[in-house]
């Protein structure tokens, strides 16, 4: 860690207003200080750390030119915004980012007036900024609105829907496309000169004056318009944006701070929708993050695990669930030529790197086009392939319509490996996988499984591959409890739970997935029956009915929202069989769980061993008189 006092310019900034008082000549020095400060203060706990190093000059230039927070700046993702946070009064708190009670990992309106819009999932910034621009115009407020979107985020269809809308409205909106590349030098003198010329007063006056003069000559006007587009198309990559009605400027070197300031000042005076294309270098200034496109420093909520290794029973090292999935997929692909992998920009996090290296023609990374990924997989399935969609729970939310109509309705054999189900830790409320069981189990034709450990995850994935129809296997972020993984694979009986412990207290703990390890100690202390439910859909209703004959109370435990979750499925099943048993449902409470380590998030939801023990024992104590009265 380095104290901000070590940086003469940076230490004097409490807000962007202080930044705007600096001479332009000092901005390159400020950029060097800011980049060094980030390297020393955020590298160990900042998630996708390299992205912020690429936006240092851009963040400085935007706050230098625009009158924030009166002018609105909407960032599309959180990973690029660490320089923005530092420049907007959160410099000293940066080391707390992603920690319990610390800075949010993404822009949040409640955290700072400079965070104009709350961010979590990508491709949303242009839509939000356009709404702000329209509102400002209707209210007669002269503020400017800027949306900053990364190249991957621009692959989301929502971004193009918003651009198309902006082009038709002609609202005053500036979209900055931050085109990052970890390998290439950003921009260049020629592209920067083009950007300054095309955004400048002389070109604008000639362009608008020509339009006015040719207004009465439609044929000549159309010829001039096409000539301008042809000229831009020959030397610039912005023809697509021009066709959407958005004026394109660029590409511009995103690390040339003088060119950025000059171009932004020009665009500040322009009316209508503008798109500035800036080219940056991801991880600039830090060799550990600039050596390749997929690099990530150790996170404060690290889910790092030992090298990937499938072992026979007897191993002791703990594997992450994503490693288990990645190894399973490679093993299956060796034997099944029809297996293909599909993921929306989560190649590394989902454990698909090795699969991509070994089977490049069978791995499809579709960037952040989440909806497209699901329907694309459905198309693959109709032609006899066996698509496996690796997608975090938080992004599966975005694909709900496609999941229902393109997969489930047609009963297509698509396997969904749902990573980061439950509480994820440092990425915070926008990325917690809290709801998938609630919104999935109501969809017909689905089979839903929740493994309790690493080996069960491998066996469930294999079971899913043997079934016809859509199957979902959901597992948490990070490492499992340390259970060794069998190389051999065998299919589980569909819809059948596993009784792990037979108790004598007439209390049964029904656990769905990862909380099983924490619930085991509680079951032993209370001499309760412990059941690994395994399947959320179909539910083992026969076992529930049998257990009710010699148990006085049930407790369901899941790492999902209590509302409409697996516990609700148990309640519905009991009612359908006219079984009357007191039922306590434990899961994620009806509130957003903020960022921190995965362990602290579990504790906040009272789903850690301590919280489960306290909740269950208190409830069970209240039922003791009832139990005794009933002859227990």
mmCIF file of C-alpha atoms in Angstrom, residues 20-334:
data_model
loop_
_atom_site.group_PDB
_atom_site.id
_atom_site.type_symbol
_atom_site.label_atom_id
_atom_site.label_comp_id
_atom_site.label_asym_id
_atom_site.label_seq_id
_atom_site.Cartn_x
_atom_site.Cartn_y
_atom_site.Cartn_z
ATOM 1 C CA UNK A 20 -10.517 21.247 -13.281
ATOM 2 C CA UNK A 21 -8.350 23.884 -11.614
ATOM 3 C CA UNK A 22 -5.140 22.172 -12.719
ATOM 4 C CA UNK A 23 -3.316 23.416 -15.825
ATOM 5 C CA UNK A 24 -3.621 21.106 -18.827
ATOM 6 C CA UNK A 25 0.174 20.640 -18.804
ATOM 7 C CA UNK A 26 -0.022 18.856 -15.415
ATOM 8 C CA UNK A 27 -2.543 16.218 -16.478
ATOM 9 C CA UNK A 28 0.036 13.724 -17.865
ATOM 10 C CA UNK A 29 1.840 13.852 -14.502
ATOM 11 C CA UNK A 30 -1.465 13.306 -12.694
ATOM 12 C CA UNK A 31 -2.156 10.293 -14.912
ATOM 13 C CA UNK A 32 1.188 8.740 -13.958
ATOM 14 C CA UNK A 33 0.502 9.322 -10.272
ATOM 15 C CA UNK A 34 -2.987 7.860 -10.512
ATOM 16 C CA UNK A 35 -1.813 4.749 -12.350
ATOM 17 C CA UNK A 36 0.968 4.159 -9.797
ATOM 18 C CA UNK A 37 -1.496 4.676 -6.942
ATOM 19 C CA UNK A 38 -3.865 2.074 -8.447
ATOM 20 C CA UNK A 39 -1.094 -0.462 -8.923
ATOM 21 C CA UNK A 40 -0.034 -0.180 -5.276
ATOM 22 C CA UNK A 41 -3.449 0.148 -3.653
ATOM 23 C CA UNK A 42 -5.935 -1.884 -5.686
ATOM 24 C CA UNK A 43 -4.000 -4.757 -7.247
ATOM 25 C CA UNK A 44 -4.686 -7.169 -4.395
ATOM 26 C CA UNK A 45 -8.428 -6.689 -4.014
ATOM 27 C CA UNK A 46 -9.896 -5.001 -7.065
ATOM 28 C CA UNK A 47 -11.300 -7.848 -9.145
ATOM 29 C CA UNK A 48 -10.764 -7.101 -12.833
ATOM 30 C CA UNK A 49 -7.948 -4.729 -11.945
ATOM 31 C CA UNK A 50 -6.416 -4.336 -15.417
ATOM 32 C CA UNK A 51 -9.485 -2.627 -16.890
ATOM 33 C CA UNK A 52 -9.091 0.417 -14.633
ATOM 34 C CA UNK A 53 -5.471 0.895 -15.620
ATOM 35 C CA UNK A 54 -6.634 1.348 -19.187
ATOM 36 C CA UNK A 55 -9.073 4.159 -18.374
ATOM 37 C CA UNK A 56 -6.861 6.458 -16.293
ATOM 38 C CA UNK A 57 -6.455 9.188 -18.937
ATOM 39 C CA UNK A 58 -10.059 8.842 -20.059
ATOM 40 C CA UNK A 59 -11.425 9.303 -16.532
ATOM 41 C CA UNK A 60 -9.218 12.356 -15.985
ATOM 42 C CA UNK A 61 -10.188 13.924 -19.322
ATOM 43 C CA UNK A 62 -13.927 13.366 -18.844
ATOM 44 C CA UNK A 63 -13.982 14.936 -15.377
ATOM 45 C CA UNK A 64 -11.651 17.725 -16.580
ATOM 46 C CA UNK A 65 -13.889 18.741 -19.493
ATOM 47 C CA UNK A 66 -17.370 18.045 -18.157
ATOM 48 C CA UNK A 67 -18.906 19.747 -15.134
ATOM 49 C CA UNK A 68 -19.580 16.645 -13.072
ATOM 50 C CA UNK A 69 -21.769 15.892 -11.198
ATOM 51 C CA UNK A 70 -24.078 18.426 -12.888
ATOM 52 C CA UNK A 71 -23.127 16.817 -16.172
ATOM 53 C CA UNK A 72 -23.951 13.116 -15.995
ATOM 54 C CA UNK A 73 -21.348 10.424 -16.694
ATOM 55 C CA UNK A 74 -22.639 6.848 -16.901
ATOM 56 C CA UNK A 75 -20.065 4.053 -16.862
ATOM 57 C CA UNK A 76 -21.135 0.722 -18.300
ATOM 58 C CA UNK A 77 -19.146 -1.549 -15.986
ATOM 59 C CA UNK A 78 -17.480 -1.328 -12.629
ATOM 60 C CA UNK A 79 -14.096 -2.657 -13.594
ATOM 61 C CA UNK A 80 -13.091 0.478 -15.533
ATOM 62 C CA UNK A 81 -14.210 2.835 -12.778
ATOM 63 C CA UNK A 82 -11.467 2.641 -10.171
ATOM 64 C CA UNK A 83 -9.787 5.807 -11.564
ATOM 65 C CA UNK A 84 -13.218 7.464 -11.523
ATOM 66 C CA UNK A 85 -13.684 6.534 -7.867
ATOM 67 C CA UNK A 86 -10.271 7.955 -6.954
ATOM 68 C CA UNK A 87 -10.964 11.238 -8.751
ATOM 69 C CA UNK A 88 -14.368 11.665 -7.113
ATOM 70 C CA UNK A 89 -13.357 11.795 -3.456
ATOM 71 C CA UNK A 90 -12.915 8.088 -2.690
ATOM 72 C CA UNK A 91 -9.142 7.934 -2.971
ATOM 73 C CA UNK A 92 -8.401 7.084 0.665
ATOM 74 C CA UNK A 93 -11.104 4.420 0.774
ATOM 75 C CA UNK A 94 -9.937 2.596 -2.353
ATOM 76 C CA UNK A 95 -8.114 -0.180 -0.418
ATOM 77 C CA UNK A 96 -11.486 -1.113 1.136
ATOM 78 C CA UNK A 97 -13.124 -1.852 -2.212
ATOM 79 C CA UNK A 98 -15.041 -5.157 -2.279
ATOM 80 C CA UNK A 99 -14.548 -5.497 1.499
ATOM 81 C CA UNK A 100 -17.475 -5.601 3.985
ATOM 82 C CA UNK A 101 -18.484 -2.016 4.700
ATOM 83 C CA UNK A 102 -15.986 -0.704 2.119
ATOM 84 C CA UNK A 103 -16.379 0.836 -1.304
ATOM 85 C CA UNK A 104 -18.817 -0.778 -3.674
ATOM 86 C CA UNK A 105 -17.201 -2.752 -6.524
ATOM 87 C CA UNK A 106 -19.427 -0.965 -9.062
ATOM 88 C CA UNK A 107 -20.807 2.565 -9.351
ATOM 89 C CA UNK A 108 -23.740 3.019 -6.979
ATOM 90 C CA UNK A 109 -25.857 6.145 -6.715
ATOM 91 C CA UNK A 110 -26.070 5.818 -2.933
ATOM 92 C CA UNK A 111 -22.278 5.868 -2.618
ATOM 93 C CA UNK A 112 -21.501 9.046 -4.549
ATOM 94 C CA UNK A 113 -23.267 11.847 -6.389
ATOM 95 C CA UNK A 114 -20.728 11.289 -9.162
ATOM 96 C CA UNK A 115 -22.132 7.784 -9.790
ATOM 97 C CA UNK A 116 -24.969 8.876 -12.040
ATOM 98 C CA UNK A 117 -26.376 5.381 -12.519
ATOM 99 C CA UNK A 118 -26.049 2.084 -10.663
ATOM 100 C CA UNK A 119 -24.093 -0.483 -12.645
ATOM 101 C CA UNK A 120 -23.907 -4.254 -12.516
ATOM 102 C CA UNK A 121 -24.545 -6.007 -15.806
ATOM 103 C CA UNK A 122 -23.004 -4.742 -19.032
ATOM 104 C CA UNK A 123 -24.575 -3.017 -22.077
ATOM 105 C CA UNK A 124 -26.894 -0.754 -20.035
ATOM 106 C CA UNK A 125 -25.104 2.612 -20.072
ATOM 107 C CA UNK A 126 -26.350 3.994 -23.392
ATOM 108 C CA UNK A 127 -29.987 3.252 -22.530
ATOM 109 C CA UNK A 128 -29.671 4.910 -19.127
ATOM 110 C CA UNK A 129 -27.756 7.906 -20.479
ATOM 111 C CA UNK A 130 -30.256 8.413 -23.294
ATOM 112 C CA UNK A 131 -33.063 8.536 -20.757
ATOM 113 C CA UNK A 132 -31.133 11.153 -18.799
ATOM 114 C CA UNK A 133 -30.511 13.203 -21.949
ATOM 115 C CA UNK A 134 -34.183 13.157 -22.922
ATOM 116 C CA UNK A 135 -35.205 14.114 -19.376
ATOM 117 C CA UNK A 136 -32.734 17.020 -19.320
ATOM 118 C CA UNK A 137 -34.092 18.333 -22.629
ATOM 119 C CA UNK A 138 -37.703 18.094 -21.478
ATOM 120 C CA UNK A 139 -36.866 19.956 -18.259
ATOM 121 C CA UNK A 140 -34.877 22.608 -20.111
ATOM 122 C CA UNK A 141 -31.684 21.763 -18.225
ATOM 123 C CA UNK A 142 -28.457 22.403 -20.193
ATOM 124 C CA UNK A 143 -26.485 19.524 -18.688
ATOM 125 C CA UNK A 144 -24.488 17.164 -20.893
ATOM 126 C CA UNK A 145 -24.766 13.394 -20.670
ATOM 127 C CA UNK A 146 -21.925 10.961 -21.385
ATOM 128 C CA UNK A 147 -22.069 7.162 -21.594
ATOM 129 C CA UNK A 148 -18.774 5.246 -21.433
ATOM 130 C CA UNK A 149 -19.036 1.706 -22.765
ATOM 131 C CA UNK A 150 -16.379 -0.954 -23.343
ATOM 132 C CA UNK A 151 -15.898 -2.884 -26.560
ATOM 133 C CA UNK A 152 -17.204 -6.134 -25.038
ATOM 134 C CA UNK A 153 -20.243 -4.391 -23.596
ATOM 135 C CA UNK A 154 -21.040 -3.040 -27.052
ATOM 136 C CA UNK A 155 -21.627 -6.619 -28.232
ATOM 137 C CA UNK A 156 -24.800 -6.737 -26.114
ATOM 138 C CA UNK A 157 -27.906 -6.176 -28.229
ATOM 139 C CA UNK A 158 -29.329 -3.712 -25.717
ATOM 140 C CA UNK A 159 -26.492 -1.302 -26.517
ATOM 141 C CA UNK A 160 -27.383 -1.261 -30.214
ATOM 142 C CA UNK A 161 -31.083 -0.886 -29.456
ATOM 143 C CA UNK A 162 -30.192 2.214 -27.451
ATOM 144 C CA UNK A 163 -27.912 3.583 -30.200
ATOM 145 C CA UNK A 164 -30.650 3.097 -32.768
ATOM 146 C CA UNK A 165 -33.099 4.935 -30.523
ATOM 147 C CA UNK A 166 -30.615 7.748 -29.906
ATOM 148 C CA UNK A 167 -30.083 8.173 -33.646
ATOM 149 C CA UNK A 168 -33.814 8.607 -34.206
ATOM 150 C CA UNK A 169 -34.303 11.054 -31.326
ATOM 151 C CA UNK A 170 -31.309 13.261 -32.143
ATOM 152 C CA UNK A 171 -30.830 13.941 -28.431
ATOM 153 C CA UNK A 172 -27.615 15.519 -27.180
ATOM 154 C CA UNK A 173 -25.718 12.443 -26.067
ATOM 155 C CA UNK A 174 -22.047 11.528 -26.153
ATOM 156 C CA UNK A 175 -21.158 7.848 -26.212
ATOM 157 C CA UNK A 176 -17.498 7.022 -25.604
ATOM 158 C CA UNK A 177 -16.517 3.592 -26.876
ATOM 159 C CA UNK A 178 -13.519 2.419 -24.860
ATOM 160 C CA UNK A 179 -11.852 -0.135 -27.127
ATOM 161 C CA UNK A 180 -9.331 -1.989 -24.960
ATOM 162 C CA UNK A 181 -6.625 -4.367 -26.131
ATOM 163 C CA UNK A 182 -3.967 -5.800 -23.845
ATOM 164 C CA UNK A 183 -1.554 -6.412 -26.728
ATOM 165 C CA UNK A 184 -1.700 -3.394 -29.033
ATOM 166 C CA UNK A 185 -0.442 0.129 -28.655
ATOM 167 C CA UNK A 186 -3.407 2.463 -28.444
ATOM 168 C CA UNK A 187 -4.385 4.707 -31.308
ATOM 169 C CA UNK A 188 -1.731 6.660 -33.119
ATOM 170 C CA UNK A 189 -0.971 10.150 -34.398
ATOM 171 C CA UNK A 190 -3.024 9.780 -37.583
ATOM 172 C CA UNK A 191 -6.163 8.545 -35.807
ATOM 173 C CA UNK A 192 -5.865 11.262 -33.145
ATOM 174 C CA UNK A 193 -5.574 13.932 -35.851
ATOM 175 C CA UNK A 194 -8.663 12.548 -37.589
ATOM 176 C CA UNK A 195 -10.630 12.672 -34.339
ATOM 177 C CA UNK A 196 -9.668 16.269 -33.632
ATOM 178 C CA UNK A 197 -10.486 17.375 -37.192
ATOM 179 C CA UNK A 198 -13.837 15.572 -37.412
ATOM 180 C CA UNK A 199 -14.952 16.839 -33.997
ATOM 181 C CA UNK A 200 -13.747 20.390 -34.621
ATOM 182 C CA UNK A 201 -15.590 23.609 -35.417
ATOM 183 C CA UNK A 202 -14.400 24.002 -39.016
ATOM 184 C CA UNK A 203 -15.493 20.543 -40.146
ATOM 185 C CA UNK A 204 -18.795 20.879 -38.288
ATOM 186 C CA UNK A 205 -19.571 24.259 -39.869
ATOM 187 C CA UNK A 206 -18.747 22.997 -43.353
ATOM 188 C CA UNK A 207 -20.842 19.876 -42.777
ATOM 189 C CA UNK A 208 -23.895 21.722 -41.428
ATOM 190 C CA UNK A 209 -23.549 24.592 -43.901
ATOM 191 C CA UNK A 210 -23.413 22.140 -46.774
ATOM 192 C CA UNK A 211 -26.570 20.440 -45.546
ATOM 193 C CA UNK A 212 -28.383 23.778 -45.395
ATOM 194 C CA UNK A 213 -27.268 24.827 -48.870
ATOM 195 C CA UNK A 214 -28.271 21.513 -50.390
ATOM 196 C CA UNK A 215 -31.636 21.312 -48.616
ATOM 197 C CA UNK A 216 -33.471 22.445 -51.753
ATOM 198 C CA UNK A 217 -31.563 19.988 -53.969
ATOM 199 C CA UNK A 218 -32.428 16.527 -52.660
ATOM 200 C CA UNK A 219 -30.539 14.585 -55.311
ATOM 201 C CA UNK A 220 -27.304 16.505 -54.793
ATOM 202 C CA UNK A 221 -27.799 16.389 -51.009
ATOM 203 C CA UNK A 222 -28.089 12.606 -51.098
ATOM 204 C CA UNK A 223 -24.970 12.387 -53.259
ATOM 205 C CA UNK A 224 -23.060 14.535 -50.765
ATOM 206 C CA UNK A 225 -24.273 12.441 -47.853
ATOM 207 C CA UNK A 226 -23.146 9.242 -49.521
ATOM 208 C CA UNK A 227 -19.836 10.796 -50.480
ATOM 209 C CA UNK A 228 -19.174 11.769 -46.868
ATOM 210 C CA UNK A 229 -20.054 8.278 -45.665
ATOM 211 C CA UNK A 230 -17.888 6.741 -48.362
ATOM 212 C CA UNK A 231 -14.938 8.919 -47.323
ATOM 213 C CA UNK A 232 -15.407 8.017 -43.651
ATOM 214 C CA UNK A 233 -15.870 4.362 -44.536
ATOM 215 C CA UNK A 234 -12.543 4.280 -46.391
ATOM 216 C CA UNK A 235 -10.494 5.629 -43.513
ATOM 217 C CA UNK A 236 -12.592 5.084 -40.395
ATOM 218 C CA UNK A 237 -14.464 2.130 -38.855
ATOM 219 C CA UNK A 238 -17.584 4.140 -37.984
ATOM 220 C CA UNK A 239 -19.900 3.478 -40.921
ATOM 221 C CA UNK A 240 -22.179 1.260 -38.826
ATOM 222 C CA UNK A 241 -22.747 4.013 -36.271
ATOM 223 C CA UNK A 242 -23.385 6.561 -39.002
ATOM 224 C CA UNK A 243 -26.092 4.288 -40.410
ATOM 225 C CA UNK A 244 -27.741 4.301 -36.984
ATOM 226 C CA UNK A 245 -27.829 8.097 -37.072
ATOM 227 C CA UNK A 246 -24.936 8.592 -34.653
ATOM 228 C CA UNK A 247 -22.015 10.769 -35.704
ATOM 229 C CA UNK A 248 -18.765 8.819 -35.372
ATOM 230 C CA UNK A 249 -15.440 10.364 -34.308
ATOM 231 C CA UNK A 250 -12.216 8.387 -33.955
ATOM 232 C CA UNK A 251 -10.345 6.256 -33.377
ATOM 233 C CA UNK A 252 -8.410 8.284 -30.823
ATOM 234 C CA UNK A 253 -5.458 7.282 -28.655
ATOM 235 C CA UNK A 254 -7.080 6.801 -25.262
ATOM 236 C CA UNK A 255 -3.803 7.501 -23.462
ATOM 237 C CA UNK A 256 -3.082 10.813 -25.227
ATOM 238 C CA UNK A 257 -4.615 13.034 -22.588
ATOM 239 C CA UNK A 258 -4.119 16.285 -24.516
ATOM 240 C CA UNK A 259 -5.905 14.861 -27.564
ATOM 241 C CA UNK A 260 -8.677 13.512 -25.348
ATOM 242 C CA UNK A 261 -9.253 16.890 -23.717
ATOM 243 C CA UNK A 262 -9.215 18.728 -27.045
ATOM 244 C CA UNK A 263 -11.618 16.294 -28.684
ATOM 245 C CA UNK A 264 -13.988 16.201 -25.718
ATOM 246 C CA UNK A 265 -14.094 20.007 -25.647
ATOM 247 C CA UNK A 266 -15.074 19.973 -29.308
ATOM 248 C CA UNK A 267 -17.754 17.351 -28.727
ATOM 249 C CA UNK A 268 -19.068 19.213 -25.694
ATOM 250 C CA UNK A 269 -20.336 21.859 -28.106
ATOM 251 C CA UNK A 270 -21.852 19.421 -30.598
ATOM 252 C CA UNK A 271 -25.564 18.659 -30.726
ATOM 253 C CA UNK A 272 -27.193 15.343 -31.458
ATOM 254 C CA UNK A 273 -25.863 11.843 -30.742
ATOM 255 C CA UNK A 274 -22.077 11.529 -31.005
ATOM 256 C CA UNK A 275 -19.834 8.489 -30.618
ATOM 257 C CA UNK A 276 -16.159 8.923 -29.750
ATOM 258 C CA UNK A 277 -14.054 5.816 -30.326
ATOM 259 C CA UNK A 278 -10.983 5.701 -28.062
ATOM 260 C CA UNK A 279 -8.425 2.899 -28.136
ATOM 261 C CA UNK A 280 -6.830 1.980 -24.810
ATOM 262 C CA UNK A 281 -4.447 -0.637 -23.523
ATOM 263 C CA UNK A 282 -5.796 -2.905 -20.810
ATOM 264 C CA UNK A 283 -3.424 -3.139 -17.856
ATOM 265 C CA UNK A 284 -1.311 -0.227 -19.058
ATOM 266 C CA UNK A 285 1.585 0.432 -16.706
ATOM 267 C CA UNK A 286 1.500 -2.916 -14.946
ATOM 268 C CA UNK A 287 3.420 -5.794 -16.508
ATOM 269 C CA UNK A 288 1.547 -8.507 -14.625
ATOM 270 C CA UNK A 289 -1.747 -7.450 -16.218
ATOM 271 C CA UNK A 290 -0.462 -6.443 -19.640
ATOM 272 C CA UNK A 291 1.082 -9.728 -20.702
ATOM 273 C CA UNK A 292 -2.094 -11.177 -22.111
ATOM 274 C CA UNK A 293 -5.797 -10.589 -22.638
ATOM 275 C CA UNK A 294 -6.852 -12.811 -19.739
ATOM 276 C CA UNK A 295 -5.020 -11.786 -16.606
ATOM 277 C CA UNK A 296 -6.455 -11.240 -13.163
ATOM 278 C CA UNK A 297 -4.643 -10.407 -9.960
ATOM 279 C CA UNK A 298 -5.461 -12.143 -6.738
ATOM 280 C CA UNK A 299 -8.784 -10.936 -5.375
ATOM 281 C CA UNK A 300 -9.568 -10.268 -1.724
ATOM 282 C CA UNK A 301 -12.307 -12.860 -2.244
ATOM 283 C CA UNK A 302 -10.052 -15.142 -4.205
ATOM 284 C CA UNK A 303 -11.498 -18.406 -5.393
ATOM 285 C CA UNK A 304 -8.097 -19.569 -6.552
ATOM 286 C CA UNK A 305 -7.514 -23.282 -6.237
ATOM 287 C CA UNK A 306 -4.735 -25.808 -6.743
ATOM 288 C CA UNK A 307 -3.843 -26.788 -10.329
ATOM 289 C CA UNK A 308 -6.663 -28.652 -12.033
ATOM 290 C CA UNK A 309 -6.524 -32.324 -11.155
ATOM 291 C CA UNK A 310 -9.167 -35.014 -11.188
ATOM 292 C CA UNK A 311 -8.301 -37.528 -8.515
ATOM 293 C CA UNK A 312 -9.521 -40.850 -7.205
ATOM 294 C CA UNK A 313 -10.808 -40.890 -3.639
ATOM 295 C CA UNK A 314 -8.161 -40.154 -1.063
ATOM 296 C CA UNK A 315 -6.990 -36.768 -2.396
ATOM 297 C CA UNK A 316 -6.944 -33.857 0.021
ATOM 298 C CA UNK A 317 -6.543 -30.665 -2.022
ATOM 299 C CA UNK A 318 -9.679 -28.574 -2.480
ATOM 300 C CA UNK A 319 -10.876 -27.818 -5.998
ATOM 301 C CA UNK A 320 -13.019 -24.930 -7.127
ATOM 302 C CA UNK A 321 -16.338 -25.870 -8.652
ATOM 303 C CA UNK A 322 -15.340 -24.165 -11.896
ATOM 304 C CA UNK A 323 -12.266 -26.382 -12.054
ATOM 305 C CA UNK A 324 -14.422 -29.454 -11.540
ATOM 306 C CA UNK A 325 -16.691 -28.295 -14.347
ATOM 307 C CA UNK A 326 -13.792 -27.500 -16.698
ATOM 308 C CA UNK A 327 -12.191 -30.900 -16.179
ATOM 309 C CA UNK A 328 -15.525 -32.688 -16.598
ATOM 310 C CA UNK A 329 -16.185 -30.891 -19.873
ATOM 311 C CA UNK A 330 -12.750 -31.804 -21.244
ATOM 312 C CA UNK A 331 -13.234 -35.439 -20.211
ATOM 313 C CA UNK A 332 -16.668 -35.575 -21.845
ATOM 314 C CA UNK A 333 -15.430 -33.890 -25.008
ATOM 315 C CA UNK A 334 -12.777 -36.580 -25.415
#
